Coordinates of C-alpha atoms and ligand atoms in Angstrom, one line a residue:
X14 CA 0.0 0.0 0.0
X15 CA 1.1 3.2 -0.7
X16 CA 2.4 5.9 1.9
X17 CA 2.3 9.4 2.5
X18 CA 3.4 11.8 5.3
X19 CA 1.5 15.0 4.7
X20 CA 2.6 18.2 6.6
X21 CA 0.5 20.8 7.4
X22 CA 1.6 24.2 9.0
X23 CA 0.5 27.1 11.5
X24 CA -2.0 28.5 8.7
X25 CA -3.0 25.5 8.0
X26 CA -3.9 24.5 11.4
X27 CA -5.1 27.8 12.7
X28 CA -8.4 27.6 13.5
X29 CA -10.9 24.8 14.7
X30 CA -12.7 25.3 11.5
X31 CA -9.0 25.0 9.4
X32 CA -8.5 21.8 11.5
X33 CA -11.8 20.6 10.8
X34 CA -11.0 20.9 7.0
X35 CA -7.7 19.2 7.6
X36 CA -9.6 16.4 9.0
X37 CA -11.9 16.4 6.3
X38 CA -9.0 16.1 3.4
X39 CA -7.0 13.7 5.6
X40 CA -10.3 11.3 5.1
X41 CA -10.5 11.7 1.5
X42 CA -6.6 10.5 1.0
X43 CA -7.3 7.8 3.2
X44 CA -10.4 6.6 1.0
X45 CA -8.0 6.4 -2.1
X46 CA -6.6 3.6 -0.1
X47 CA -3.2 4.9 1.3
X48 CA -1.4 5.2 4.7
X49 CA -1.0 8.3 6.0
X50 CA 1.4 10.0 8.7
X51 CA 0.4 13.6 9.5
X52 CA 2.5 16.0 10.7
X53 CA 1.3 19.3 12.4
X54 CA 2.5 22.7 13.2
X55 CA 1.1 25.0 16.2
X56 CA -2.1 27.2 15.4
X57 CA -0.2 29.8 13.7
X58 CA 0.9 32.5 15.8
X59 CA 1.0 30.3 18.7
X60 CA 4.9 29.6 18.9
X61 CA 5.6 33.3 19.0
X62 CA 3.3 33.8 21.2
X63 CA 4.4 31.5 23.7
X64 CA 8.0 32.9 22.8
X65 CA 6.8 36.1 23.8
X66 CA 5.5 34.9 27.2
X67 CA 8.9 33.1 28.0
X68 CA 10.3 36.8 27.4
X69 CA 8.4 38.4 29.7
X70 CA 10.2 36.6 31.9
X71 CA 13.6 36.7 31.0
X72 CA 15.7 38.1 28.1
X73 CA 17.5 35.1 27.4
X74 CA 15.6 32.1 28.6
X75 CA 16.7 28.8 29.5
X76 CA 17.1 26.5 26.0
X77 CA 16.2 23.5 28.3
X78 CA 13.1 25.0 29.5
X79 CA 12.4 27.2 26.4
X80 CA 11.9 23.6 24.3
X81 CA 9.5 22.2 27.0
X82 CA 7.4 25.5 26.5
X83 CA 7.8 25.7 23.0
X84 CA 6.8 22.1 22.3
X85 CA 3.6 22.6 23.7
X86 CA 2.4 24.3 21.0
X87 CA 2.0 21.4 18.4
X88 CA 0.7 19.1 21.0
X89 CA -2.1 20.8 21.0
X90 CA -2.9 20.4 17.3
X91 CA -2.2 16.8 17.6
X92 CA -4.8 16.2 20.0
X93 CA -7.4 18.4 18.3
X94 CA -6.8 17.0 14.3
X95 CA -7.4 13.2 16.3
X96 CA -10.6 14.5 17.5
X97 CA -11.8 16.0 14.3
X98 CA -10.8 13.1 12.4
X99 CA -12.6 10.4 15.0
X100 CA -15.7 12.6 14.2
X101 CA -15.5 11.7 11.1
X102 CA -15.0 8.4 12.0
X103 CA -11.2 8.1 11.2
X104 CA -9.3 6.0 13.6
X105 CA -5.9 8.0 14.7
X106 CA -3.6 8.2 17.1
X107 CA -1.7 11.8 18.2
X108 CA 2.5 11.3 19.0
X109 CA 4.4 13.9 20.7
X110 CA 7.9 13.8 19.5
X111 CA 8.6 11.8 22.2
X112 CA 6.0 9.8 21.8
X113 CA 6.9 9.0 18.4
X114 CA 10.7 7.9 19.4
X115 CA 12.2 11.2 17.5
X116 CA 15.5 11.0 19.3
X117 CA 17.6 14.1 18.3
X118 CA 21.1 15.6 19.8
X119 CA 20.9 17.6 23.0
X120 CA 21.4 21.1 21.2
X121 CA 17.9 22.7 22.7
X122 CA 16.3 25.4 20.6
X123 CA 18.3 23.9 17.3
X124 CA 18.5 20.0 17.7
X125 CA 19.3 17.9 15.1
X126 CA 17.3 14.4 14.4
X127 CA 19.6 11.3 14.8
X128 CA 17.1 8.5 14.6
X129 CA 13.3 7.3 14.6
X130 CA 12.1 4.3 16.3
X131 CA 8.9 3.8 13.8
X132 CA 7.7 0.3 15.3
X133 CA 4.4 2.1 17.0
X134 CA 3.4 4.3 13.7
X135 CA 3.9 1.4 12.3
X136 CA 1.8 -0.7 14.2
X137 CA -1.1 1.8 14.1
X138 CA -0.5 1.9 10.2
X139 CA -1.0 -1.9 10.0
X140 CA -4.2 -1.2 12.4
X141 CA -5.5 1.2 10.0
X142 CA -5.6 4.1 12.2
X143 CA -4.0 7.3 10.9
X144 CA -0.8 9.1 13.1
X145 CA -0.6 12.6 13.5
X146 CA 2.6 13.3 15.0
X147 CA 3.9 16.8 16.2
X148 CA 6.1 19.0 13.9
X149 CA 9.5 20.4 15.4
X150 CA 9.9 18.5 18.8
X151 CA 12.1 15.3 19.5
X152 CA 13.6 14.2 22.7
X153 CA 17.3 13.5 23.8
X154 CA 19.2 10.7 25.1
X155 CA 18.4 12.1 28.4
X156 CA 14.3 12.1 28.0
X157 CA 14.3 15.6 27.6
X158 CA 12.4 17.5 25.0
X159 CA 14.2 19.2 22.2
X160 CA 13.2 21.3 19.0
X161 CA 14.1 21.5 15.6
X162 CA 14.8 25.0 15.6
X163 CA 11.7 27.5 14.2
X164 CA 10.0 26.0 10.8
X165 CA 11.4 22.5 12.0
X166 CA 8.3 21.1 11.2
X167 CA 8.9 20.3 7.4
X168 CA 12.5 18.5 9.1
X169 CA 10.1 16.1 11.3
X170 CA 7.9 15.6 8.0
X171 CA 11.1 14.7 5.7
X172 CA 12.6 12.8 8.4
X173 CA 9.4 10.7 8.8
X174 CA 9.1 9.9 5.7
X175 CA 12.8 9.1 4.9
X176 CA 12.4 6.2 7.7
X177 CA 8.8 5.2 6.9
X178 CA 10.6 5.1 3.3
X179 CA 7.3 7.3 2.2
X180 CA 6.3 7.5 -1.2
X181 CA 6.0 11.1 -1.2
X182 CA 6.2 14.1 1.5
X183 CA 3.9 16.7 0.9
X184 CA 3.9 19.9 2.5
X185 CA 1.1 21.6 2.8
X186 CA 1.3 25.2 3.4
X187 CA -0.3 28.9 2.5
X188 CA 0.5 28.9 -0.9
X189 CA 0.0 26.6 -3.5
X190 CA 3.8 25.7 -4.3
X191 CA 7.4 27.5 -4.1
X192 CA 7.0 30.4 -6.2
X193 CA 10.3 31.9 -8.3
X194 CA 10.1 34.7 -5.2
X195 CA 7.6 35.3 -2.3
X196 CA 4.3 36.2 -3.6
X197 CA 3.6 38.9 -0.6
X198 CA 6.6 41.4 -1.9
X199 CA 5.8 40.0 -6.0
X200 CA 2.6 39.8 -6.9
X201 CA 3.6 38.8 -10.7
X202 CA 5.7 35.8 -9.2
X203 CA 5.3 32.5 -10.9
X204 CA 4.5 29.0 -9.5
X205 CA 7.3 26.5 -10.2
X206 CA 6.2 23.2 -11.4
X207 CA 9.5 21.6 -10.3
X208 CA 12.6 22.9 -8.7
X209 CA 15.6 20.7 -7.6
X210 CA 17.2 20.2 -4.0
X211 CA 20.4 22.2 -5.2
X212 CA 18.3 25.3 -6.2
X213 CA 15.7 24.6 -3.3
X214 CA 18.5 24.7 -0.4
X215 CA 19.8 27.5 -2.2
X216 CA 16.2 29.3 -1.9
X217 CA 15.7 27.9 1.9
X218 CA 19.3 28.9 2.8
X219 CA 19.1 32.4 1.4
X220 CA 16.1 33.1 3.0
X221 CA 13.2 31.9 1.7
X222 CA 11.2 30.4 4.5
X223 CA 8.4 28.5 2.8
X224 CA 10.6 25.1 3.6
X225 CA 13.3 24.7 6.4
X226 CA 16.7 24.5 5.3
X227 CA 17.1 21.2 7.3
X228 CA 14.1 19.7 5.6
X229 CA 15.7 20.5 2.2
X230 CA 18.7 18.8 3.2
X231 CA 17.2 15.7 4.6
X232 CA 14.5 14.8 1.2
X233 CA 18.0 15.5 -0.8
X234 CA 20.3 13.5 1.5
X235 CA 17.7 10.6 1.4
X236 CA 16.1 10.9 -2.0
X237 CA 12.7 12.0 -0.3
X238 CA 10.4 12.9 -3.1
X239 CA 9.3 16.4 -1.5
X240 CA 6.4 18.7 -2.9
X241 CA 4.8 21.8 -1.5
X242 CA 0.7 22.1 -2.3
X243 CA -1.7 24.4 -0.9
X244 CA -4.5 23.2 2.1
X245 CA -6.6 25.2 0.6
X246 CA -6.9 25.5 -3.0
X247 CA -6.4 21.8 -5.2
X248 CA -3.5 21.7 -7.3
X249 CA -0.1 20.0 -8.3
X250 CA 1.8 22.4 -6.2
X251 CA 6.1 22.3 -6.9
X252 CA 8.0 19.0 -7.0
X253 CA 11.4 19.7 -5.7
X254 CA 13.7 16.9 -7.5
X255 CA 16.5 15.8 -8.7
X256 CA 18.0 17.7 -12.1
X257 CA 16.8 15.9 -15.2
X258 CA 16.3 16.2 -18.5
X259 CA 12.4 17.6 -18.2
X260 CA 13.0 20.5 -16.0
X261 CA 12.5 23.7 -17.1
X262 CA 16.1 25.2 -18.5
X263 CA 15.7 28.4 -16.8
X264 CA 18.5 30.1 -15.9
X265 CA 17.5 31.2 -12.7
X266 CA 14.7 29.8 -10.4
X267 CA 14.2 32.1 -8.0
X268 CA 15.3 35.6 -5.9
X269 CA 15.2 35.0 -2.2
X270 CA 16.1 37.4 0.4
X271 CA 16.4 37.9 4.0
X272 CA 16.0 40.8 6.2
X273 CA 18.0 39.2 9.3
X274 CA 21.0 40.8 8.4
X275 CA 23.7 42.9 9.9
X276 CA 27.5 44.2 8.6
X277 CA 30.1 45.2 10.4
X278 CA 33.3 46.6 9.5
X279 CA 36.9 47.1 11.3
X280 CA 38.2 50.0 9.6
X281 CA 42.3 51.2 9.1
X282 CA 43.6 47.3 10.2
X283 CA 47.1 46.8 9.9
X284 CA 47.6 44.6 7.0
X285 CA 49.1 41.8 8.1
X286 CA 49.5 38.1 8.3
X287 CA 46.3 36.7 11.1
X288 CA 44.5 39.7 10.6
X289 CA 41.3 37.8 9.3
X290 CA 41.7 35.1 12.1
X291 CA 42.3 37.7 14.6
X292 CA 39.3 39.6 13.9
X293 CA 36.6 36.6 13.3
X294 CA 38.4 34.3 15.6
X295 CA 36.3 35.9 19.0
X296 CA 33.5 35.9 17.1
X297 CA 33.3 32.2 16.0
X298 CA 34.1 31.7 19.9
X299 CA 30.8 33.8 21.1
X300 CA 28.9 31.2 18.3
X301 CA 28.1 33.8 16.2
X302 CA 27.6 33.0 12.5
X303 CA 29.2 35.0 10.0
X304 CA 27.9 35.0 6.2
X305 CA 29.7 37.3 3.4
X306 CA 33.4 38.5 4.3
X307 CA 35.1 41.3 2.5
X308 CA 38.4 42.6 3.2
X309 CA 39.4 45.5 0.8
X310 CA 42.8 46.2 -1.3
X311 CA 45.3 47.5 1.6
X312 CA 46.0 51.4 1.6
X313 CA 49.0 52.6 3.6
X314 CA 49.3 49.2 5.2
X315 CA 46.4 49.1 6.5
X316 CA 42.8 48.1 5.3
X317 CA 39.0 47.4 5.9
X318 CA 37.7 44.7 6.7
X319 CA 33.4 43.8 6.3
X320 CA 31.4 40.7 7.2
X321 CA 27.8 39.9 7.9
X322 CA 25.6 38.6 10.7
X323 CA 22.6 37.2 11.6
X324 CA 21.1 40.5 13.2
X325 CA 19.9 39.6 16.3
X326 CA 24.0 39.4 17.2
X327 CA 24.7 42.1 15.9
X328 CA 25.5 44.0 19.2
X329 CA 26.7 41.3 20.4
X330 CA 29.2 41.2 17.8
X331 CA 29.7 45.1 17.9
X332 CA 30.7 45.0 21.3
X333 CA 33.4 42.0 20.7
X334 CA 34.5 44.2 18.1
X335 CA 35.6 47.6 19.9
X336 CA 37.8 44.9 22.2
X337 CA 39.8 43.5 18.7
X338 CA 40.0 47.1 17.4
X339 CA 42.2 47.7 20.9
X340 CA 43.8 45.0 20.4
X341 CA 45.1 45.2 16.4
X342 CA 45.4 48.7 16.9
X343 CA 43.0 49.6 14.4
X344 CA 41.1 53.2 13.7
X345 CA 37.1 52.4 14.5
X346 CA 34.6 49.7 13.9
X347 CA 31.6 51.0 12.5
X348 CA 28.4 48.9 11.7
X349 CA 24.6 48.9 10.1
X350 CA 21.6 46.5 11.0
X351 CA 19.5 47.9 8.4
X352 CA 20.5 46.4 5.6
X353 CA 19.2 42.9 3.7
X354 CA 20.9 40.6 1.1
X355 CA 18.8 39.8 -2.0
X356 CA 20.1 36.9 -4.4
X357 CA 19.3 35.2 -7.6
X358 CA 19.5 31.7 -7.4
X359 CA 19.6 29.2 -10.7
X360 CA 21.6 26.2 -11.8
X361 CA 21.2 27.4 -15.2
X362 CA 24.0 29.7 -14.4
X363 CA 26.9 27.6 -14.3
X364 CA 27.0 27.7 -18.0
X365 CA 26.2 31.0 -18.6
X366 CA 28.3 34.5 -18.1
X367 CA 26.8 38.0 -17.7
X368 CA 24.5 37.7 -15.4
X369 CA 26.2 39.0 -12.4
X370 CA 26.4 42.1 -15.2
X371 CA 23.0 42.2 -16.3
X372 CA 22.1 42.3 -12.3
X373 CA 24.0 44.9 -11.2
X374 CA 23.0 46.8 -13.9
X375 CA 18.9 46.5 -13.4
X376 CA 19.9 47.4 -9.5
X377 CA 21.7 50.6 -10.9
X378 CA 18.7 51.7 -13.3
X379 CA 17.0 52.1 -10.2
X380 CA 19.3 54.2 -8.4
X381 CA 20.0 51.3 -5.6
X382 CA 23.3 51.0 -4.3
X383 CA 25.1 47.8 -3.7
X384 CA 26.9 47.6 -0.4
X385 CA 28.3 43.7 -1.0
X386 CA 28.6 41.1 -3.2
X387 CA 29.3 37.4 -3.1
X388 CA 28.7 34.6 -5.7
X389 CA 28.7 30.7 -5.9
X390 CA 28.1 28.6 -8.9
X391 CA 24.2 29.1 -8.4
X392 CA 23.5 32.3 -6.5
X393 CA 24.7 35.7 -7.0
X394 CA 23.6 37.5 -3.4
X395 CA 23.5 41.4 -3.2
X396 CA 23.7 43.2 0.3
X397 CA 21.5 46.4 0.0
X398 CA 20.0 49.0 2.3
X399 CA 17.0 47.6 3.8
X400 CA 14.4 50.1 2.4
X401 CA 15.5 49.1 -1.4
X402 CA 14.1 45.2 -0.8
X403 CA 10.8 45.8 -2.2
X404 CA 12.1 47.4 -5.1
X405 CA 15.0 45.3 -5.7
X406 CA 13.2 41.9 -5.8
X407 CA 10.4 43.3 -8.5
X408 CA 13.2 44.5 -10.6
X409 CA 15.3 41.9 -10.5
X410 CA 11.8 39.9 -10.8
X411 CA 10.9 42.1 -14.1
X412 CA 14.5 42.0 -15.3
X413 CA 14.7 38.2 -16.0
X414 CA 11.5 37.8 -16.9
X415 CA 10.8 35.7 -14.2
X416 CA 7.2 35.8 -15.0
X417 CA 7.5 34.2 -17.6
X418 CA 7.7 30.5 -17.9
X419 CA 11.1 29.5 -20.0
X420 CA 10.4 27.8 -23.3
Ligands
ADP515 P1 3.7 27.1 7.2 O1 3.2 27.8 8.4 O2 2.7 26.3 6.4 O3 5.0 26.3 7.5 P2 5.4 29.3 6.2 O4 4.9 30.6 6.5 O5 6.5 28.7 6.9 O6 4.1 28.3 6.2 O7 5.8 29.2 4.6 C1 4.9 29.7 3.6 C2 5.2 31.1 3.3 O8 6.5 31.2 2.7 C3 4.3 31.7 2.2 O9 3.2 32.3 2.8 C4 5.2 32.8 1.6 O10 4.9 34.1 2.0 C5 6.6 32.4 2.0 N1 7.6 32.3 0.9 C6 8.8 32.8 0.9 N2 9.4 32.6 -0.3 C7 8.6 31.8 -1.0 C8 8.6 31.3 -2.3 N3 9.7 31.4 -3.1 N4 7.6 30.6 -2.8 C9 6.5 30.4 -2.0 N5 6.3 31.0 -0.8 C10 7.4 31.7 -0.3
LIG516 N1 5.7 25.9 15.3 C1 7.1 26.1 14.9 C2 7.4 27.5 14.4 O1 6.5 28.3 14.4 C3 7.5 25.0 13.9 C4 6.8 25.1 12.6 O2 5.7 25.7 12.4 O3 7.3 24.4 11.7 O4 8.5 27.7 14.0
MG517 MG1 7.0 26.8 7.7

């Protein structure tokens, strides 16, 4: 018999009537005769708001604690989606992460899945019941309760169905597939029919939060045929695949972007041997990831040197800053938290030159200035001043004629 692990998010899940309606397509699946696992999200809104209540409290809560607030959340969709669907006379059975013998690493707020212990979904499977398991919570070696870091419910889906060895995962979500750039900032963006892993972890790493980087890594790592849909509207929504010869030969997929981002710069460093190491090497210690690094041409033997953070460590990082400048002897450290990267992401590129040129040159038509630039083989990623973002993605959008679907 076939399997399926469906996912459904915050939106999805949000009110008793959405959950109701959940129920209600659940039971049509199940009539064509598959197994299902069902993942769930929180009722949207509800993880931030217990965040929020956590803060009220204290600034920087305890991760340990934090994760056995924060899982909450889906266990009470669980419970809920098993007593819609027994209303409709659908056997199922709700599984805390716990529960469902997701045993992760002991990292709380971020842990990472290590193994799933499947014998009691599948015993319920064979029993024809259907399990609805909670999104983004697992437990340690220790008993305790972990999660998968915010979005991690696509991870638990993937992971699922990489040990259930699922036919498909499908995600369903708010929109009705990945589109080649968020819909709320580009009206005129298009729904991709396919998109593969490289180009989707691109997306998801870039920013583009309609799938969890994790989840993205996981369906690639295990060959997990993955495919975002819409709850709400019917439809094919996007496969996300392997490259083959029926893709669409588009030369880029997508523009992502993302707004949590911060630079920093030590100015007038002494250009010298261990300068780089010197500089980044307290911040690695303080766990503070850094993205794009630029250190300039030396002047007078000294130079600048720029890199980019997550923003919510960006004083953080400031402050570790003024103690290197002491140190290296360097003039001043200056910073900005209000700026965003924007990047076009497409496998086609690999065999094509000039589009780093035709880019920069759309951004400049427009007046909006490029503060950083870094490129791979598949992405081209532009660090502008936070009030160009709406601009930048519609004309990058317009452009490449993303609109368009590539013949
Ligand atoms: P869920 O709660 O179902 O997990 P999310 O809010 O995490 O949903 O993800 C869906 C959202 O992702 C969409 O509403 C959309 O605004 C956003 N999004 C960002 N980039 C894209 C994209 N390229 N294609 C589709 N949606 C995107
Ligand atoms: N509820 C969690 C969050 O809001 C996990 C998820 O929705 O995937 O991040
Ligand atoms: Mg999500």
């Amino acid at each position: 018999m076939a399997l399926y692990v469906h996912k459904y998010g915050g939106t999805s899940v949000g009110t008793i009537d959405r959950i109701k309606h959940v129920a209600s397509k659940i039971v049509q699946a199940k009539r064509q005769g598959a197994d299902l696992v069902v993942v769930v999200s929180a009722m949207s809104g509800e993880t931030d708001r217990l965040l929020g209540l956590a803060r009220q409290i204290q600034q920087q809560p305890n991760p340990r604690e934090l994760d056995v607030l924060l899982a909450t959340g889906e266990q009470v969709t669980i419970a809920l989606l098993c007593m819609a669907l027994e209303t409709l006379g659908c056997p199922a059975s709700s599984y805390t992460g716990a529960q469902a013998r997701i045993l992760t690493d002991a990292a709380h707020t971020k842990a990472r899945i290590l193994n799933i212990d499947t014998s009691r979904i599948r015993k319920d499977l064979a029993q024809g019941k259907v399990v609805v398991v909670a999104g983004f919570q697992g437990v340690n070696e220790e008993g305790d309760i972990t999660t998968l870091g915010r979005g991690g419910s696509d991870t638990t889906a993937v992971a699922l169905a990489a040990a259930l060895k699922a036919d498909e995962c499908l995600i369903y979500t708010d929109v009705d597939g990945v589109y080649t750039t968020d819909p709320r900032i580009e009206p005129k963006a298009r729904r991709l029919d396919r998109i593969t892993f490289e180009e989707m972890l691109e997306m998801a790493s870039l920013g583009s939060k309609v799938l969890q980087i994790r989840a993205v890594e996981f369906a690639g790592k295990y060959n997990v045929p993955l495919r975002v849909l819409s709850t709400f509207v019917e439809g094919p929504g996007t496969l996300i695949t392997y490259e083959d010869e029926a893709m669409e030969q588009a030369l880029i997929s997508g523009i992502a972007f993302n707004r949590d981002e911060a630079k920093l710069t030590v100015e007038g460093v002494p250009d010298r041997p261990g300068i780089a190491a010197a500089i980044l090497g307290p911040i690695a210690d303080a766990n503070i990831e850094v993205d794009m690094i630029v250190q300039n041409v030396a002047e007078d033997d000294t130079t600048d040197f720029t890199f980019t953070v997550h923003r919510n460590d960006y004083p953080k990082a400031l402050e570790l800053l003024e103690q290197v400048r002491r140190d290296l002897g360097a003039r001043r450290v200056t910073g900005d938290d209000r700026i965003v990267k924007v990047s076009l992401v497409g496998v086609g590129m690999r065999s094509h030159a000039g589009i780093a040129s035709k880019m920069f040159r759309a951004l400049a038509k427009e007046g909006i200035n490029i503060r950083m630039i870094s490129t791979s083989e598949i992405k081209i990623s532009v660090v502008l001043d936070e009030k160009y973002l709406e601009l930048a993605v519609r004309t990058l959008h317009d452009a490449f004629e993303l609109d368009k679907a590539p013949c």
